[in-house]
PDB file of C-alpha atoms in Angstrom:
ATOM      1  CA  MET E  41      32.817 -17.281  24.174  1.00  0.00           C
ATOM      2  CA  ASN E  42      32.497 -18.193  20.509  1.00  0.00           C
ATOM      3  CA  GLU E  43      29.585 -20.517  21.338  1.00  0.00           C
ATOM      4  CA  VAL E  44      27.711 -17.629  22.932  1.00  0.00           C
ATOM      5  CA  ILE E  45      28.090 -15.549  19.775  1.00  0.00           C
ATOM      6  CA  VAL E  46      26.909 -18.416  17.573  1.00  0.00           C
ATOM      7  CA  MET E  47      23.901 -19.032  19.828  1.00  0.00           C
ATOM      8  CA  HIS E  48      23.058 -15.325  19.745  1.00  0.00           C
ATOM      9  CA  GLN E  49      23.217 -15.322  15.938  1.00  0.00           C
ATOM     10  CA  LYS E  50      20.914 -18.346  15.779  1.00  0.00           C
ATOM     11  CA  THR E  51      18.463 -16.651  18.133  1.00  0.00           C
ATOM     12  CA  LEU E  52      18.498 -13.507  16.008  1.00  0.00           C
ATOM     13  CA  HIS E  53      17.907 -15.612  12.892  1.00  0.00           C
ATOM     14  CA  PHE E  54      14.913 -17.271  14.570  1.00  0.00           C
ATOM     15  CA  GLU E  55      13.498 -13.902  15.622  1.00  0.00           C
ATOM     16  CA  GLN E  56      13.842 -12.608  12.057  1.00  0.00           C
ATOM     17  CA  ILE E  57      12.099 -15.684  10.593  1.00  0.00           C
ATOM     18  CA  TYR E  58       9.383 -15.409  13.244  1.00  0.00           C
ATOM     19  CA  LYS E  59       8.711 -11.735  12.519  1.00  0.00           C
ATOM     20  CA  GLU E  60       8.647 -12.303   8.759  1.00  0.00           C
ATOM     21  CA  SER E  61       6.467 -15.395   8.755  1.00  0.00           C
ATOM     22  CA  TYR E  62       4.158 -15.175  11.775  1.00  0.00           C
ATOM     23  CA  PRO E  63       1.362 -13.030  10.263  1.00  0.00           C
ATOM     24  CA  ALA E  64       0.958 -15.251   7.193  1.00  0.00           C
ATOM     25  CA  ILE E  65       1.468 -18.529   9.076  1.00  0.00           C
ATOM     26  CA  SER E  66      -1.017 -17.606  11.789  1.00  0.00           C
ATOM     27  CA  ARG E  67      -3.612 -16.629   9.150  1.00  0.00           C
ATOM     28  CA  TYR E  68      -3.083 -19.948   7.391  1.00  0.00           C
ATOM     29  CA  VAL E  69      -3.505 -21.972  10.587  1.00  0.00           C
ATOM     30  CA  VAL E  70      -6.542 -19.960  11.748  1.00  0.00           C
ATOM     31  CA  CYS E  71      -8.231 -20.504   8.380  1.00  0.00           C
ATOM     32  CA  HIS E  72      -7.689 -24.257   8.582  1.00  0.00           C
ATOM     33  CA  CYS E  73      -8.500 -25.001  12.232  1.00  0.00           C
ATOM     34  CA  LYS E  74     -11.736 -24.760  14.162  1.00  0.00           C
ATOM     35  CA  ASN E  75     -10.531 -24.217  17.692  1.00  0.00           C
ATOM     36  CA  ILE E  76      -8.389 -21.278  18.831  1.00  0.00           C
ATOM     37  CA  GLU E  77      -6.649 -23.460  21.428  1.00  0.00           C
ATOM     38  CA  ASP E  78      -5.653 -25.874  18.676  1.00  0.00           C
ATOM     39  CA  VAL E  79      -4.393 -22.932  16.616  1.00  0.00           C
ATOM     40  CA  LYS E  80      -2.157 -21.870  19.500  1.00  0.00           C
ATOM     41  CA  ASP E  81      -0.830 -25.414  19.907  1.00  0.00           C
ATOM     42  CA  ILE E  82      -0.124 -25.792  16.194  1.00  0.00           C
ATOM     43  CA  LEU E  83       1.671 -22.440  16.016  1.00  0.00           C
ATOM     44  CA  GLN E  84       3.771 -23.425  19.012  1.00  0.00           C
ATOM     45  CA  GLU E  85       4.684 -26.741  17.374  1.00  0.00           C
ATOM     46  CA  ILE E  86       5.579 -24.990  14.112  1.00  0.00           C
ATOM     47  CA  TYR E  87       7.940 -22.495  15.699  1.00  0.00           C
ATOM     48  CA  LEU E  88       9.435 -25.056  18.059  1.00  0.00           C
ATOM     49  CA  HIS E  89      10.288 -27.158  14.993  1.00  0.00           C
ATOM     50  CA  VAL E  90      11.773 -24.095  13.277  1.00  0.00           C
ATOM     51  CA  TYR E  91      13.874 -23.212  16.328  1.00  0.00           C
ATOM     52  CA  GLN E  92      15.197 -26.772  16.653  1.00  0.00           C
ATOM     53  CA  HIS E  93      16.061 -26.757  12.950  1.00  0.00           C
ATOM     54  CA  ILE E  94      17.984 -23.488  13.330  1.00  0.00           C
ATOM     55  CA  LEU E  95      19.849 -24.812  16.386  1.00  0.00           C
ATOM     56  CA  LYS E  96      21.068 -27.720  14.254  1.00  0.00           C
ATOM     57  CA  GLY E  97      22.690 -25.140  11.977  1.00  0.00           C
ATOM     58  CA  LYS E  98      20.343 -25.662   9.051  1.00  0.00           C
ATOM     59  CA  GLU E  99      19.043 -22.848   6.885  1.00  0.00           C
ATOM     60  CA  VAL E 100      15.419 -21.831   7.344  1.00  0.00           C
ATOM     61  CA  ASN E 101      13.354 -19.473   5.201  1.00  0.00           C
ATOM     62  CA  LYS E 102       9.700 -18.438   4.998  1.00  0.00           C
ATOM     63  CA  GLU E 103       8.867 -21.176   2.490  1.00  0.00           C
ATOM     64  CA  TYR E 104      10.275 -23.817   4.818  1.00  0.00           C
ATOM     65  CA  VAL E 105       8.078 -22.508   7.633  1.00  0.00           C
ATOM     66  CA  PHE E 106       5.031 -22.723   5.350  1.00  0.00           C
ATOM     67  CA  GLY E 107       5.882 -26.340   4.588  1.00  0.00           C
ATOM     68  CA  ILE E 108       6.009 -27.107   8.292  1.00  0.00           C
ATOM     69  CA  ALA E 109       2.694 -25.300   8.816  1.00  0.00           C
ATOM     70  CA  LYS E 110       0.990 -27.331   6.085  1.00  0.00           C
ATOM     71  CA  ASN E 111       2.271 -30.572   7.590  1.00  0.00           C
ATOM     72  CA  LYS E 112       1.240 -29.612  11.129  1.00  0.00           C
ATOM     73  CA  VAL E 113      -2.288 -28.737   9.954  1.00  0.00           C
ATOM     74  CA  LYS E 114      -2.471 -32.091   8.143  1.00  0.00           C
ATOM     75  CA  ASP E 115      -1.298 -33.811  11.342  1.00  0.00           C
ATOM     76  CA  TYR E 116      -4.009 -31.961  13.264  1.00  0.00           C
ATOM     77  CA  TYR E 117      -6.749 -33.260  10.962  1.00  0.00           C
ATOM     78  CA  ARG E 118      -5.261 -36.736  10.805  1.00  0.00           C
ATOM     79  CA  PHE E 119      -5.236 -36.915  14.599  1.00  0.00           C
ATOM     80  CA  SER E 120      -8.698 -35.363  15.073  1.00  0.00           C
ATOM     81  CA  TYR E 121     -10.330 -37.815  12.653  1.00  0.00           C
ATOM     82  CA  LYS E 122      -8.426 -40.833  13.892  1.00  0.00           C
ATOM     83  CA  TYR E 123      -9.140 -40.255  17.569  1.00  0.00           C
ATOM     84  CA  LYS E 124     -12.249 -38.907  19.212  1.00  0.00           C
ATOM     85  CA  ILE E 125     -12.397 -37.469  22.692  1.00  0.00           C
ATOM     86  CA  ILE E 126     -14.412 -39.820  24.842  1.00  0.00           C
ATOM     87  CA  SER E 127     -15.162 -39.513  28.520  1.00  0.00           C
ATOM     88  CA  ILE E 128     -14.077 -42.678  30.310  1.00  0.00           C
ATOM     89  CA  HIS E 129     -16.126 -41.725  33.358  1.00  0.00           C
ATOM     90  CA  PRO E 130     -19.591 -40.359  32.517  1.00  0.00           C
ATOM     91  CA  GLY E 131     -20.260 -37.103  34.298  1.00  0.00           C
ATOM     92  CA  ILE E 132     -16.583 -36.317  34.936  1.00  0.00           C
ATOM     93  CA  ASP E 133     -14.668 -33.823  32.825  1.00  0.00           C
ATOM     94  CA  GLU E 134     -11.620 -36.061  32.371  1.00  0.00           C
ATOM     95  CA  PHE E 135     -11.118 -37.101  28.778  1.00  0.00           C
ATOM     96  CA  CYS E 136      -8.836 -39.564  27.039  1.00  0.00           C
ATOM     97  CA  TYR E 137      -8.161 -40.259  23.397  1.00  0.00           C
ATOM     98  CA  TYR E 138      -9.408 -43.595  22.103  1.00  0.00           C
ATOM     99  CA  LYS E 139     -10.182 -44.856  18.626  1.00  0.00           C
ATOM    100  CA  SER E 140     -13.683 -45.948  19.655  1.00  0.00           C
ATOM    101  CA  LYS E 141     -15.947 -46.048  22.666  1.00  0.00           C
ATOM    102  CA  THR E 142     -15.479 -49.824  22.851  1.00  0.00           C
ATOM    103  CA  ASP E 143     -11.726 -49.353  23.332  1.00  0.00           C
ATOM    104  CA  ALA E 144     -12.410 -46.987  26.224  1.00  0.00           C
ATOM    105  CA  GLU E 145     -14.963 -49.304  27.810  1.00  0.00           C
ATOM    106  CA  ASN E 146     -12.599 -52.293  27.584  1.00  0.00           C
ATOM    107  CA  LEU E 147     -10.109 -50.445  29.744  1.00  0.00           C
ATOM    108  CA  LEU E 148     -12.627 -49.981  32.546  1.00  0.00           C
ATOM    109  CA  THR E 149     -12.627 -52.760  35.090  1.00  0.00           C
ATOM    110  CA  PRO E 150     -15.643 -53.586  37.245  1.00  0.00           C
ATOM    111  CA  CYS E 151     -15.483 -52.045  40.705  1.00  0.00           C
TER     112      CYS E 151
END
């Protein structure tokens, strides 16, 4: 029974952090990302990280959430510049991440 109470307290703490930080964090991410789908993904990653941190029993505040947001936005740009979306089958809407078109072409075997 005690575990249920502790879990409830952690959930309430997460909800409080979420309510306090979401408007500012979402503005920050929207201002730094081009695509709304990427914004949604980054926000999800941020708050998943926060929730996992709270479940471990660690203290979380608004500044900590901002630090996570900054790092997730940096990760987004690092990934988007490092990898480009390249179609491995021309004319088909299936995409894979490769460092260059040559890498993608090397994976294709002759039919």
